[in-house]
Coordinates of C-alpha atoms (C1' of nucleotides) in Angstrom, one line a residue:
Chain A
M1 CA 24.1 8.1 17.3
S2 CA 22.4 10.5 15.0
K3 CA 20.2 13.3 16.5
S4 CA 16.9 12.0 17.4
R5 CA 15.3 13.8 14.4
K6 CA 12.0 12.0 13.1
V7 CA 12.4 9.9 10.1
K8 CA 9.7 11.4 7.6
K9 CA 6.7 9.4 8.4
P10 CA 6.0 6.9 5.6
N11 CA 2.8 8.8 4.6
Q12 CA 0.1 6.7 6.4
R13 CA -1.9 4.9 3.5
K14 CA -4.8 4.0 5.7
P15 CA -7.8 5.2 4.0
L16 CA -9.1 8.5 5.2
V17 CA -12.2 7.9 7.6
E18 CA -15.3 9.9 6.2
L19 CA -18.4 10.0 8.3
T20 CA -21.7 11.3 7.4
E21 CA -23.6 13.5 9.1
A22 CA -25.7 11.4 11.2
E23 CA -23.0 9.1 11.9
W24 CA -20.9 12.1 13.2
E25 CA -23.5 12.8 15.6
I26 CA -23.6 9.2 16.7
M27 CA -19.9 8.7 17.0
K28 CA -19.6 11.8 19.4
V29 CA -22.0 9.9 21.8
V30 CA -20.1 6.7 21.6
W31 CA -16.8 8.4 22.1
E32 CA -18.1 9.9 25.2
K33 CA -20.0 6.8 26.7
Q34 CA -18.4 3.8 25.3
P35 CA -19.1 0.9 25.7
C36 CA -22.6 1.8 25.1
S37 CA -25.9 0.4 23.6
A38 CA -27.7 2.1 21.0
G39 CA -30.7 2.8 23.2
T40 CA -28.5 5.1 25.3
V41 CA -27.1 6.7 22.2
Q42 CA -30.5 7.3 21.0
E43 CA -31.7 8.6 24.6
K44 CA -28.7 11.1 24.3
L45 CA -29.6 12.3 20.8
V46 CA -33.4 12.4 21.2
K47 CA -32.9 15.5 23.3
S48 CA -31.4 17.4 20.4
R49 CA -33.0 15.8 17.3
D50 CA -35.9 13.2 17.7
R51 CA -35.1 10.1 16.1
A52 CA -36.6 6.8 16.6
Y53 CA -34.7 4.1 18.2
S54 CA -34.6 2.0 15.3
T55 CA -33.0 4.8 13.2
V56 CA -30.0 5.0 15.4
K57 CA -29.9 1.2 16.0
T58 CA -29.7 0.9 11.9
T59 CA -27.1 3.7 11.6
M60 CA -25.2 1.9 14.2
D61 CA -25.5 -1.4 12.6
R62 CA -24.5 0.1 9.2
M63 CA -21.4 1.8 11.1
A64 CA -20.4 -1.5 12.6
E65 CA -20.3 -3.0 9.0
K66 CA -18.1 -0.1 7.6
G67 CA -15.8 -1.0 10.4
F68 CA -16.4 2.4 12.5
L69 CA -17.7 0.3 15.4
T70 CA -17.3 -3.0 17.0
I71 CA -20.4 -4.9 18.9
K72 CA -19.6 -6.8 22.3
R73 CA -22.4 -8.9 23.1
I74 CA -23.5 -9.6 26.4
R75 CA -26.7 -11.8 26.8
N76 CA -29.2 -9.8 25.0
L77 CA -27.2 -6.6 24.9
Q78 CA -25.0 -5.2 22.5
L79 CA -22.5 -2.7 23.3
F80 CA -20.9 -0.7 20.9
Q81 CA -17.3 0.6 20.9
A82 CA -15.3 3.1 18.4
C83 CA -12.9 1.1 16.2
I84 CA -12.1 4.9 15.2
S85 CA -10.5 7.8 17.1
E86 CA -12.1 11.4 16.9
I87 CA -8.4 12.3 15.8
D88 CA -8.8 9.9 12.5
A89 CA -12.2 11.3 12.1
R90 CA -11.2 15.0 12.4
R91 CA -8.5 14.1 10.1
G92 CA -10.8 12.5 7.3
E93 CA -12.9 15.6 7.5
F94 CA -10.3 18.2 7.3
R95 CA -8.4 16.7 4.6
K96 CA -11.8 16.0 2.5
M97 CA -12.2 19.8 2.8
L98 CA -8.7 20.7 2.1
K99 CA -8.6 18.6 -1.0
R100 CA -12.0 19.7 -2.5
A101 CA -11.8 23.1 -1.7
F102 CA -8.3 24.7 -1.1
D103 CA -6.2 22.3 -3.5
G104 CA -5.1 20.2 -0.8
T105 CA -2.8 22.6 1.0
L106 CA -2.9 24.9 4.0
T107 CA -1.7 28.2 2.5
P108 CA -4.9 28.9 0.5
L109 CA -6.9 27.7 3.3
M110 CA -5.0 30.2 5.5
Q111 CA -5.3 32.9 3.1
F112 CA -9.1 32.5 3.0
L113 CA -9.6 32.5 6.6
I114 CA -7.7 35.7 7.0
E115 CA -9.3 37.3 4.2
H116 CA -12.9 36.1 4.1
E117 CA -13.5 34.6 7.5
G118 CA -13.2 37.7 9.6
L119 CA -10.4 36.2 11.7
S120 CA -10.4 38.6 14.6
K121 CA -7.5 40.0 16.0
E122 CA -7.9 37.9 19.4
E123 CA -8.3 34.8 17.1
A124 CA -5.1 35.6 15.3
S125 CA -3.5 36.5 18.2
Q126 CA -4.4 32.9 19.7
L127 CA -3.5 31.4 16.3
R128 CA 0.1 33.0 16.4
K129 CA 0.9 31.6 20.1
L130 CA -0.3 27.9 18.8
V131 CA 2.1 28.4 15.8
T132 CA 4.9 29.5 17.9
R133 CA 4.6 26.7 20.1
A134 CA 4.6 24.5 17.1
K135 CA 7.6 26.0 16.0
N136 CA 9.6 25.3 19.2
S137 CA 8.3 21.9 19.7
K138 CA 9.2 20.0 16.5
D139 CA 12.0 19.7 13.7
Chain B
M1 CA -17.9 60.9 14.5
S2 CA -16.8 57.6 15.8
K3 CA -14.0 55.7 14.3
S4 CA -14.4 53.8 11.3
R5 CA -14.6 50.6 13.3
K6 CA -16.4 48.1 11.7
V7 CA -19.8 47.4 12.8
K8 CA -20.3 43.8 13.7
K9 CA -21.6 42.3 10.6
P10 CA -25.1 40.9 11.2
N11 CA -24.1 37.3 10.7
Q12 CA -25.2 36.6 6.7
R13 CA -28.2 34.5 6.8
K14 CA -27.6 33.1 3.4
P15 CA -27.8 29.2 3.9
L16 CA -24.3 28.1 3.3
V17 CA -23.2 26.5 0.0
E18 CA -22.9 22.8 0.1
L19 CA -21.4 21.3 -3.0
T20 CA -21.0 17.5 -3.4
E21 CA -17.8 15.8 -4.9
A22 CA -18.8 15.7 -8.7
E23 CA -20.1 19.4 -8.3
W24 CA -16.9 20.8 -7.0
E25 CA -15.2 19.2 -10.2
I26 CA -17.5 20.7 -12.4
M27 CA -17.5 24.1 -10.9
K28 CA -13.9 24.4 -10.9
V29 CA -13.9 24.2 -14.8
V30 CA -16.8 26.6 -14.9
W31 CA -15.2 29.0 -12.9
E32 CA -12.2 28.8 -15.1
K33 CA -14.0 28.7 -18.2
Q34 CA -17.3 30.4 -17.8
P35 CA -19.6 31.1 -19.8
C36 CA -19.1 27.5 -21.4
S37 CA -20.7 24.6 -22.4
A38 CA -21.5 21.3 -20.9
G39 CA -19.2 19.7 -23.7
T40 CA -16.4 21.9 -22.7
V41 CA -16.6 21.0 -19.2
Q42 CA -16.8 17.2 -20.0
E43 CA -13.7 17.6 -22.5
K44 CA -11.5 19.1 -19.5
L45 CA -12.9 16.6 -17.0
V46 CA -12.5 13.4 -19.3
K47 CA -8.7 14.1 -18.8
S48 CA -8.4 13.5 -15.1
R49 CA -11.3 11.5 -14.8
D50 CA -13.6 9.8 -17.5
R51 CA -17.2 10.6 -17.7
A52 CA -19.8 10.4 -20.3
Y53 CA -21.1 13.7 -21.7
S54 CA -24.5 12.8 -20.2
T55 CA -23.0 12.2 -16.7
V56 CA -21.5 15.6 -17.0
K57 CA -24.6 17.3 -18.5
T58 CA -27.0 15.9 -16.0
T59 CA -25.1 17.1 -13.2
M60 CA -25.2 20.4 -14.4
D61 CA -28.5 20.5 -15.2
R62 CA -29.4 19.3 -11.3
M63 CA -26.8 22.2 -10.6
A64 CA -29.1 24.7 -12.3
E65 CA -32.1 23.5 -10.6
K66 CA -30.1 23.9 -7.2
G67 CA -29.3 27.5 -8.1
F68 CA -25.6 26.7 -8.7
L69 CA -25.5 27.6 -12.4
T70 CA -27.5 29.4 -14.8
I71 CA -28.2 28.6 -18.2
K72 CA -28.0 31.3 -21.0
R73 CA -29.5 29.7 -24.1
I74 CA -27.8 30.9 -27.9
R75 CA -30.0 29.1 -30.3
N76 CA -29.2 25.4 -30.1
L77 CA -26.5 26.0 -27.3
Q78 CA -26.6 26.2 -23.8
L79 CA -23.8 28.3 -22.0
F80 CA -23.4 27.8 -18.2
Q81 CA -22.2 30.1 -15.6
A82 CA -22.3 30.2 -12.0
C83 CA -24.3 31.8 -9.8
I84 CA -22.0 31.0 -6.7
S85 CA -18.4 32.2 -5.9
E86 CA -15.6 30.2 -5.3
I87 CA -15.4 31.8 -2.0
D88 CA -18.9 31.1 -1.3
A89 CA -18.1 27.4 -2.1
R90 CA -15.0 27.3 0.3
R91 CA -16.8 29.0 2.7
G92 CA -19.5 26.5 2.9
E93 CA -17.3 23.4 2.8
F94 CA -15.2 25.0 5.5
R95 CA -17.8 25.7 7.9
K96 CA -19.3 22.5 7.4
M97 CA -16.1 20.9 8.7
L98 CA -15.7 23.0 11.2
K99 CA -19.2 22.4 12.5
R100 CA -19.0 18.8 12.3
A101 CA -15.6 18.1 13.8
F102 CA -14.5 20.9 15.6
D103 CA -17.6 22.0 17.6
G104 CA -17.9 25.2 15.2
T105 CA -14.8 26.8 16.2
L106 CA -11.3 27.7 15.4
T107 CA -9.2 27.0 18.1
P108 CA -10.1 23.1 18.3
L109 CA -8.8 23.1 14.4
M110 CA -5.6 24.9 15.3
Q111 CA -4.9 22.5 18.0
F112 CA -5.5 19.6 16.0
L113 CA -3.4 20.9 13.2
I114 CA -0.5 21.4 15.2
E115 CA -0.5 18.3 17.2
H116 CA -1.9 15.9 14.6
E117 CA -1.4 17.2 11.1
G118 CA 2.5 17.8 11.2
L119 CA 2.5 21.4 10.2
S120 CA 6.2 22.0 9.5
K121 CA 8.4 24.6 10.8
E122 CA 8.1 26.2 7.1
E123 CA 4.4 25.8 7.2
A124 CA 4.1 27.4 10.6
S125 CA 6.3 30.3 9.6
Q126 CA 4.2 30.9 6.7
L127 CA 0.9 30.6 8.7
R128 CA 2.5 33.3 11.2
K129 CA 3.5 35.9 8.4
L130 CA -0.2 35.6 7.3
V131 CA -1.5 35.7 10.8
T132 CA 0.7 39.0 11.5
R133 CA -0.4 40.7 8.2
A134 CA -3.9 40.1 9.4
K135 CA -3.1 41.6 12.6
N136 CA -2.2 44.8 11.1
S137 CA -4.8 45.0 8.4
K138 CA -8.0 44.9 10.6
D139 CA -9.9 45.7 13.7
Chain C
dG1 C1' -31.5 18.1 -49.2
dA2 C1' -29.0 14.1 -47.5
dA3 C1' -25.6 12.6 -44.6
dT4 C1' -22.9 13.6 -40.9
dA5 C1' -21.7 15.7 -36.6
dT6 C1' -23.2 18.4 -32.2
dA7 C1' -26.8 18.8 -28.4
dT8 C1' -30.0 18.1 -25.5
dT9 C1' -33.5 15.7 -23.4
dC10 C1' -35.1 12.3 -20.4
dG11 C1' -35.7 8.0 -18.2
dA12 C1' -33.1 4.4 -15.7
dC13 C1' -30.5 2.1 -12.4
dA14 C1' -27.6 1.2 -8.5
dA15 C1' -25.5 2.8 -4.2
dC16 C1' -25.8 5.3 -0.3
dT17 C1' -28.1 8.0 3.5
dG18 C1' -31.6 9.0 6.5
dT19 C1' -36.1 7.5 8.4
dC20 C1' -39.1 4.0 10.7
dG21 C1' -42.4 0.3 11.9
dA22 C1' -43.8 -4.5 12.5
dA23 C1' -42.5 -8.9 13.9
dT24 C1' -39.4 -11.5 16.8
dT25 C1' -36.6 -12.7 20.3
dT26 C1' -35.1 -12.4 25.2
dG27 C1' -35.1 -10.7 29.9
dT28 C1' -37.8 -10.1 34.4
dC29 C1' -40.9 -10.6 37.7
dA30 C1' -45.4 -11.1 40.5
Chain D
dT1 C1' -45.5 -19.5 34.2
dG2 C1' -47.5 -15.9 32.0
dA3 C1' -47.5 -10.8 31.0
dC4 C1' -45.1 -6.9 30.3
dA5 C1' -40.6 -4.7 29.2
dA6 C1' -36.7 -4.0 26.5
dA7 C1' -33.8 -5.1 22.5
dT8 C1' -32.8 -6.7 18.3
dT9 C1' -34.0 -7.9 13.3
dC10 C1' -35.4 -6.7 9.0
dG11 C1' -37.8 -5.0 5.3
dA12 C1' -39.1 -0.8 3.4
dC13 C1' -39.2 3.7 1.6
dA14 C1' -38.0 8.1 -0.3
dG15 C1' -34.4 11.4 -1.4
dT16 C1' -29.7 12.6 -3.0
dT17 C1' -25.7 11.1 -5.7
dG18 C1' -23.0 9.3 -9.7
dT19 C1' -23.7 6.9 -13.9
dC20 C1' -24.9 6.4 -18.6
dG21 C1' -27.4 5.0 -23.3
dA22 C1' -31.2 5.9 -26.5
dA23 C1' -34.0 8.9 -28.9
dT24 C1' -34.6 13.1 -30.5
dA25 C1' -33.7 17.6 -32.0
dT26 C1' -30.6 21.4 -34.4
dA27 C1' -26.7 22.3 -37.2
dT28 C1' -23.0 21.8 -40.7
dT29 C1' -21.5 20.5 -45.1
dC30 C1' -21.2 18.5 -49.6

DNA sequence: GAATATATTCGACAACTGTCGAATTTGTCA
DNA sequence: TGACAAATTCGACAGTTGTCGAATATATTC
């Protein structure tokens, strides 16, 4: 038996998830509170940025059409649940950014962070730790 | 006289640059060829994704209105130049992503990269080098 | 200077986003 | 059962984005 070396993952072909600004705000609440109603989400959001119930509900319905949420009906009530994970959403957001602005590869991004985003000594150290850990935990 | 330690930069208040997909494609050509005409940009873009001249021109005019490009007229010709740097655009794109998807801070992003984006040993090593260099060059 | 080639102008349109209010449906309770 | 409350439905609208063609203006070339 060969080593348990991972077989190269066959590039996931699932299209990347792309959320709009409003969708991100809603998804964050849903991930936290699901299953939950539109009202619950609206009440939570109203504290940060004021939006009418129907605004939130409309957006959530559209998200369900897009396959980001599912609706479970209980009598008169609709309970929403996420169909995508936070990881998927983060991946989509990150890759879109990387592709648009950094040629799709990490190196230019890292270069940019260090040269222009003022990575502090502490951040750098933290990063280094993370990277080291990564080194020891895979391939 | 105190050490030449940098004074904390007073958070730049310039609003972050945000480009759309089409704008990114155009900006890349402009950065490379400026000053250049809409025709030049269109000819370059037509190779990758086919777009009519008027599509490119309309978008560039809108970008001028938004302050991303300036137009210098020479007789009948309009020469476009960038008003924003690639760094500014990258910064905008990166920060938008960070804010939306990673709480606005680097650590969760790095965590994500290592756990879910399959940072390879080589990439990790490269990253480590960059970070080390950063450590020695600042603060 | 007439024909040809190049640019610019500008209105138009569909899709997507963010936003809401009004009408309707469905509970709940005294 | 009738009144009040809570949810849902749905049409609407303005702003942005991506797209383009037709009309117009401006060179260039025989």
